[in-house]
Amino acid sequence: MTDIQIALTMVGLMVTLVVIGVDIGIALLSLSFLGVWLIKDNLVIAEKLVSMAAYSGIQEYVFATIPLFVLMGMLIAVSDVGKDTFDVAGWALRKVAGGLGMATVASNTVFAAVTGVSLASASVFTKVAVPEMLRHGYSPAFAVGTVAGSSILGMLIPPSVLLIMYGVIAEQSIGKLFIAGLVPGILMALAFCLTIYVTAIFFKGFAGTMQRQDTEVDPDMRWTEAVAKFVPIMALVVVMLGGLYSGVFTPTEAGAVGAFGALVLALAKRRLTLARLWKCLLETGYVSVAILFLLITAAMYSRMITLAGMPEWLGMMLQGHGEYVFLGGYIVILLLMGMILDSTSILLIITPLAVPIARAFGMDLIWFGLITVIVVEVGLLTPPLGLSAFAVKASLADQRIRLATIFKGVLPFIAAMLAVTVLLIVFPKLVTVLL
């Protein structure tokens, strides 16, 4: 076989192994090793690739960002910040049609800025928001669809684990990716709120029978109580992201400030026992090691396909076609893969192939990364995999709500995500305006 045929075979085997349930890290490691061995016909070179990737793959200072942001998310999760944020947002939007749904989006937006993981948001707000929405007349599909749909903000609004992974693979500034994610994240949240409002007004059969006044979560809440619940988490978000935007913090320093702020917040709310702190530290270790292992194996995979000349070969195949033809095909591939693979697997398999081609077309790789993450996140909502839908289902106390109901409920939010994607493609400055 030629080098290109070997690389194509390895990519095909990669997708097959992940689909049948092999861990993405193990698949990347083994097939990258095998690919280099076949390409160079030399076992020693393949062994050197493993050792070099393990040593140099995560030695940069910026990789400390990952455990720091993960720890911040763990500490926030035990502080009941999600419930407080939802209570305040629901109270503020109590007289708006679809107010509880919008409160869920607003809460997810704030929660996303301190967790960076979509599945965490889906789990928290399923328990907090779905029972309230059902009690106030929302249809089951609309209630669970709102939670699952808005949970994807966790991977778009910084700090985002997917943006960190893309930045490492594409060799782009994680700080710039975080800053670039702000405007698209806010646009996505606004698009979700508009979707909820339009659905509540014009599609009552789908949305349910809720009335405007029925969206009250706690009508007796005072401004002072609302401020006391909301200001601490917003202060943490403003300090962390403000420091990043102004250049006062590097991404790693922002992670440290965020983790310390989350620790102070958890202690102030008297939610952090020694047992919970130990659990947070253990979970941070488990999650961080898993992510860093994936980045090491992704570096191996990227070197294997580069060694085979696959990016250049794909670039030659696309010569004569415009950049938008490439981008359209790329988005279709991401959407199709989203139906069978999780977002991390898609990013690790496709990004090393697509980034060199995007660079050859002269595309801004920061903008390209945001488009990639948004489209990959659509996969969290689409059947048959739809991990956010599964996370909602697993967290539901009401077992009468079926998985099919959740997939039905997220359809308006998938449409909103695709509409925002088109908007960002037509107006790329929306991504880079803060850079």
XYZ file of C-alpha atoms in Angstrom:
435
model
C 0.000 0.000 0.000
C 1.052 3.597 -0.526
C 1.472 5.957 2.418
C -1.868 7.624 1.628
C -3.659 4.277 1.474
C -2.173 3.329 4.848
C -3.302 6.627 6.386
C -6.816 6.304 4.923
C -7.028 2.758 6.262
C -5.974 3.931 9.726
C -8.609 6.695 9.708
C -11.290 4.237 8.607
C -10.259 1.761 11.303
C -10.231 4.608 13.834
C -13.873 5.463 13.178
C -14.848 1.783 13.177
C -13.153 1.055 16.499
C -14.714 4.077 18.210
C -18.178 3.212 16.860
C -17.969 -0.336 18.234
C -16.978 0.996 21.645
C -13.178 1.071 21.811
C -11.916 4.023 23.872
C -10.875 6.877 21.565
C -7.497 7.233 23.295
C -6.642 3.558 22.883
C -7.733 3.668 19.225
C -5.606 6.750 18.521
C -2.583 5.293 20.291
C -2.629 1.851 18.698
C -3.508 2.888 15.138
C -1.060 5.805 15.097
C 1.695 3.434 16.214
C 0.660 0.864 13.597
C 0.377 3.509 10.882
C 3.905 4.859 11.440
C 5.272 1.318 11.602
C 3.698 0.478 8.216
C 4.633 3.802 6.602
C 8.294 3.675 7.672
C 8.532 -0.120 7.822
C 10.558 0.405 10.985
C 9.436 -0.592 14.488
C 12.053 1.594 16.197
C 10.722 4.768 14.552
C 7.186 3.885 15.651
C 8.414 3.366 19.216
C 10.221 6.727 19.110
C 6.976 8.383 18.026
C 5.237 7.080 21.163
C 7.994 8.283 23.501
C 8.294 11.712 21.821
C 4.528 12.274 21.860
C 4.326 11.273 25.530
C 7.170 13.622 26.439
C 6.488 16.656 24.257
C 2.715 16.341 23.780
C 1.733 18.047 27.037
C 4.902 19.636 28.383
C 3.827 23.212 27.604
C 2.880 25.508 30.502
C -0.561 26.120 28.980
C -1.657 22.536 29.700
C -1.983 23.447 33.384
C -5.165 25.211 32.224
C -6.987 21.890 32.011
C -6.828 20.673 35.637
C -7.386 24.219 36.937
C -10.583 24.754 34.954
C -11.777 21.231 35.743
C -11.218 21.875 39.464
C -13.114 25.159 39.204
C -16.070 23.363 37.625
C -16.033 20.640 40.294
C -16.045 23.195 43.120
C -18.856 25.178 41.500
C -20.897 21.988 41.079
C -20.879 21.279 44.833
C -21.786 24.892 45.699
C -25.382 24.814 44.385
C -24.507 27.794 42.186
C -26.623 26.345 39.365
C -29.774 26.379 41.499
C -29.120 29.911 42.776
C -28.544 31.204 39.263
C -31.722 29.533 38.007
C -33.774 30.962 40.895
C -32.614 34.500 40.155
C -33.034 34.212 36.379
C -36.512 32.696 36.781
C -37.524 35.497 39.131
C -36.212 38.195 36.761
C -38.012 36.688 33.740
C -41.203 35.676 35.556
C -43.512 37.867 33.458
C -42.115 36.894 30.047
C -43.688 34.172 27.902
C -41.375 31.189 28.184
C -39.617 32.879 31.096
C -38.580 29.671 32.837
C -37.113 28.343 29.598
C -35.185 31.591 29.116
C -34.075 31.385 32.744
C -32.653 27.944 31.990
C -30.701 29.359 29.033
C -29.470 32.322 31.097
C -28.423 30.017 33.933
C -26.641 27.687 31.519
C -24.824 30.685 30.028
C -23.460 31.722 33.421
C -22.824 28.126 34.494
C -20.938 27.490 31.230
C -18.506 30.275 32.082
C -17.350 28.377 35.167
C -17.528 24.730 34.079
C -16.636 24.316 30.393
C -18.435 20.967 30.084
C -21.826 20.566 28.393
C -22.740 17.300 30.101
C -22.285 18.881 33.536
C -24.773 21.604 32.605
C -27.232 19.030 31.263
C -27.082 17.025 34.485
C -27.410 20.014 36.846
C -30.286 21.774 35.100
C -32.250 18.609 34.442
C -32.592 18.283 38.201
C -33.112 22.001 38.839
C -35.168 23.281 35.888
C -37.192 20.410 34.406
C -39.415 19.817 37.477
C -40.181 23.561 37.686
C -41.049 23.808 33.997
C -43.293 20.746 34.149
C -45.030 22.132 37.230
C -45.721 25.401 35.420
C -47.345 23.796 32.388
C -44.452 23.271 29.974
C -44.794 20.193 27.802
C -42.330 17.393 28.664
C -40.656 17.635 25.244
C -40.188 21.411 25.482
C -38.913 21.243 29.072
C -36.265 18.583 28.486
C -35.418 19.990 25.036
C -34.677 23.397 26.566
C -32.266 21.900 29.089
C -30.517 19.613 26.587
C -30.320 22.331 23.929
C -28.959 25.082 26.162
C -26.447 22.721 27.784
C -24.233 22.929 24.686
C -23.272 26.468 25.767
C -20.838 24.748 28.136
C -18.557 23.866 25.228
C -18.826 27.235 23.475
C -18.558 29.894 26.160
C -15.048 29.986 27.669
C -13.545 28.173 29.451
C -14.345 25.279 27.138
C -12.607 21.911 27.132
C -13.272 21.507 23.394
C -11.753 24.920 22.629
C -8.661 23.944 24.626
C -8.372 20.668 22.707
C -8.846 22.413 19.354
C -6.249 25.022 20.288
C -3.699 22.332 21.116
C -4.345 20.285 17.970
C -4.476 23.316 15.643
C -1.598 25.083 17.458
C -3.701 28.177 18.108
C -3.742 30.496 21.116
C -6.146 29.165 23.749
C -6.527 32.690 25.125
C -7.636 33.989 21.720
C -10.035 31.064 21.303
C -11.585 31.845 24.693
C -12.030 35.515 23.809
C -13.379 34.629 20.347
C -15.969 32.333 21.943
C -17.660 35.138 23.878
C -19.667 36.765 21.069
C -20.772 33.475 19.424
C -21.713 32.164 22.886
C -23.855 35.209 23.640
C -25.406 35.056 20.154
C -26.244 31.385 20.703
C -27.857 32.133 24.065
C -29.924 34.938 22.507
C -30.931 32.651 19.626
C -32.110 30.045 22.148
C -34.127 32.666 24.057
C -35.728 33.858 20.813
C -36.514 30.243 19.906
C -38.197 29.713 23.281
C -40.200 32.951 23.002
C -41.417 32.216 19.461
C -42.299 28.625 20.404
C -44.162 29.756 23.538
C -46.202 32.333 21.573
C -46.890 30.595 18.271
C -46.538 26.852 18.947
C -48.446 26.323 22.159
C -49.252 22.722 21.230
C -45.545 21.950 21.330
C -44.545 24.296 24.152
C -47.384 23.585 26.579
C -50.055 25.623 28.295
C -47.917 27.851 30.532
C -49.060 31.410 31.129
C -46.819 34.426 31.535
C -47.548 34.881 35.243
C -47.089 31.140 35.778
C -43.382 31.413 35.043
C -42.731 32.833 38.519
C -40.199 30.796 40.458
C -40.271 32.833 43.657
C -42.418 35.991 43.351
C -41.549 37.022 46.926
C -37.814 37.146 46.301
C -36.402 40.566 47.097
C -33.774 42.428 45.120
C -31.332 42.050 47.986
C -31.764 38.271 47.981
C -31.395 38.132 44.198
C -28.203 40.177 44.370
C -26.820 38.012 47.174
C -27.389 34.871 45.078
C -26.204 36.221 41.727
C -23.340 38.634 42.411
C -20.754 36.105 43.695
C -20.863 33.883 40.604
C -20.977 36.866 38.239
C -18.022 38.427 40.049
C -16.048 35.226 39.473
C -16.982 35.205 35.767
C -16.171 38.912 35.290
C -12.798 38.688 37.071
C -11.728 35.579 35.189
C -12.901 36.539 31.688
C -12.165 40.239 32.217
C -8.597 39.366 33.133
C -8.291 37.226 30.017
C -9.770 39.876 27.715
C -7.665 42.704 29.154
C -4.487 40.651 29.009
C -3.939 40.752 32.775
C -4.182 36.931 32.941
C -2.890 34.210 30.700
C -5.351 31.300 30.263
C -3.426 29.322 32.887
C -3.485 32.208 35.360
C -7.195 32.699 34.660
C -7.727 29.029 35.513
C -5.860 29.485 38.793
C -7.861 32.598 39.694
C -11.096 30.814 38.761
C -10.268 27.729 40.830
C -9.348 29.858 43.850
C -12.509 31.951 43.452
C -14.633 28.805 43.211
C -12.977 27.470 46.386
C -13.762 30.704 48.250
C -17.339 30.629 46.949
C -17.864 27.008 48.043
C -16.458 27.781 51.504
C -18.556 30.929 51.842
C -21.722 28.969 51.039
C -20.674 26.332 53.592
C -21.146 23.557 51.065
C -17.580 22.246 51.038
C -16.758 19.555 53.576
C -13.430 17.750 53.685
C -15.062 14.710 52.086
C -16.474 16.790 49.231
C -13.149 18.582 48.737
C -11.347 15.236 48.492
C -13.960 14.008 46.002
C -13.495 17.190 43.905
C -9.729 16.676 43.860
C -10.073 13.016 42.863
C -12.571 13.792 40.097
C -10.313 16.601 38.861
C -7.448 14.143 38.621
C -9.503 11.529 36.779
C -10.926 14.014 34.259
C -7.635 15.874 33.711
C -5.603 12.708 33.138
C -8.202 11.440 30.662
C -8.092 14.710 28.687
C -4.293 14.931 28.727
C -3.991 11.311 27.589
C -6.288 12.124 24.664
C -4.115 15.100 23.742
C -0.984 12.926 23.769
C -2.600 10.337 21.502
C -4.016 13.095 19.276
C -0.456 14.403 18.820
C 0.609 10.912 17.719
C -2.299 10.688 15.291
C -1.550 14.115 13.845
C 2.104 13.158 13.276
C 1.096 9.896 11.629
C -1.193 11.505 9.044
C 1.329 14.303 8.442
C 4.072 11.712 7.920
C 1.853 10.010 5.337
C 1.319 13.326 3.509
C -2.436 13.073 3.898
C -3.175 16.811 4.472
C -1.251 17.720 1.303
C -3.025 14.953 -0.628
C -6.438 16.179 0.517
C -5.435 19.738 -0.362
C -4.521 18.669 -3.907
C -7.827 16.800 -4.203
C -9.681 19.996 -3.316
C -7.715 22.242 -5.681
C -10.046 24.009 -8.059
C -12.877 23.950 -5.529
C -13.675 27.035 -3.512
C -13.164 27.345 0.222
C -16.921 27.349 0.807
C -17.260 24.004 -0.993
C -14.665 22.623 1.419
C -16.383 24.257 4.387
C -19.809 22.952 3.348
C -18.495 19.418 2.915
C -16.634 19.672 6.223
C -19.800 20.705 8.072
C -21.792 17.865 6.512
C -19.118 15.355 7.578
C -19.139 16.741 11.135
C -22.945 16.489 11.307
C -22.929 12.912 10.016
C -20.169 11.880 12.410
C -22.093 13.544 15.228
C -24.801 10.923 14.804
C -22.438 8.089 15.733
C -19.499 9.600 17.663
C -19.052 11.840 20.696
C -17.746 15.376 20.259
C -14.249 14.649 21.595
C -13.753 11.749 19.182
C -14.906 13.832 16.218
C -12.565 16.665 17.124
C -9.574 14.373 17.577
C -10.159 12.453 14.343
C -11.153 15.267 11.962
C -9.291 18.378 13.143
C -5.752 17.174 12.253
C -7.005 16.501 8.717
C -9.052 19.669 8.245
C -6.840 22.354 9.805
C -3.992 22.141 7.216
C -6.561 22.417 4.412
C -8.266 25.396 6.067
C -4.853 27.011 6.484
C -4.081 26.427 2.788
C -7.320 28.198 1.870
C -6.249 31.159 4.002
C -9.028 30.716 6.551
C -8.700 32.261 9.988
C -8.078 29.211 12.200
C -9.634 30.877 15.255
C -12.871 31.405 13.308
C -12.584 27.908 11.846
C -12.256 26.496 15.365
C -15.427 28.179 16.605
C -17.376 26.905 13.578
C -15.967 23.431 14.225
C -16.941 23.392 17.901
C -20.494 24.621 17.239
C -21.166 22.016 14.555
C -19.554 19.264 16.635
C -21.819 20.282 19.535
C -24.876 19.709 17.336
C -23.867 16.050 17.539
C -24.571 16.140 21.289
C -28.242 16.618 20.417
C -28.766 14.372 17.395
C -29.802 10.699 17.497
C -28.793 7.952 17.819
C -25.896 8.983 20.128
C -26.832 12.477 21.376
C -24.862 12.458 24.638
C -26.605 15.545 26.077
C -29.949 13.855 25.500
C -28.669 10.749 27.298
C -27.320 12.889 30.167
C -30.739 14.517 30.567
C -32.447 11.131 30.473
C -30.068 9.697 33.080
C -30.677 12.670 35.417
C -34.482 12.709 35.086
C -36.522 11.835 38.135
C -39.573 11.342 35.879
C -38.967 8.047 34.082
C -42.132 8.519 31.997
C -40.204 10.897 29.711
C -38.667 8.780 26.989
C -35.447 9.399 25.050
C -37.509 10.007 21.889
C -39.274 12.863 23.718
C -35.922 14.521 24.416
C -34.789 14.220 20.788
C -38.095 15.747 19.688
C -37.688 18.615 22.144
C -34.204 19.616 20.933
C -35.218 20.068 17.281
C -35.898 23.841 17.587
C -32.526 24.301 19.290
C -30.679 22.388 16.568
C -32.297 24.753 14.039
C -31.137 27.735 16.115
C -27.573 26.386 16.281
C -27.416 25.892 12.528
C -28.816 29.403 11.973
C -26.086 30.897 14.195
C -23.478 28.832 12.330
C -24.627 30.290 9.006
C -24.547 33.784 10.547
C -20.952 33.300 11.703
C -19.927 31.985 8.272
C -21.488 34.970 6.499
C -20.142 37.462 9.059
C -16.817 36.055 10.332
C -16.030 39.319 12.114
C -18.568 38.289 14.753
C -15.994 35.734 15.913
C -12.871 37.898 15.690
C -14.331 41.271 16.735
C -12.811 41.121 20.250
C -9.364 39.934 19.114
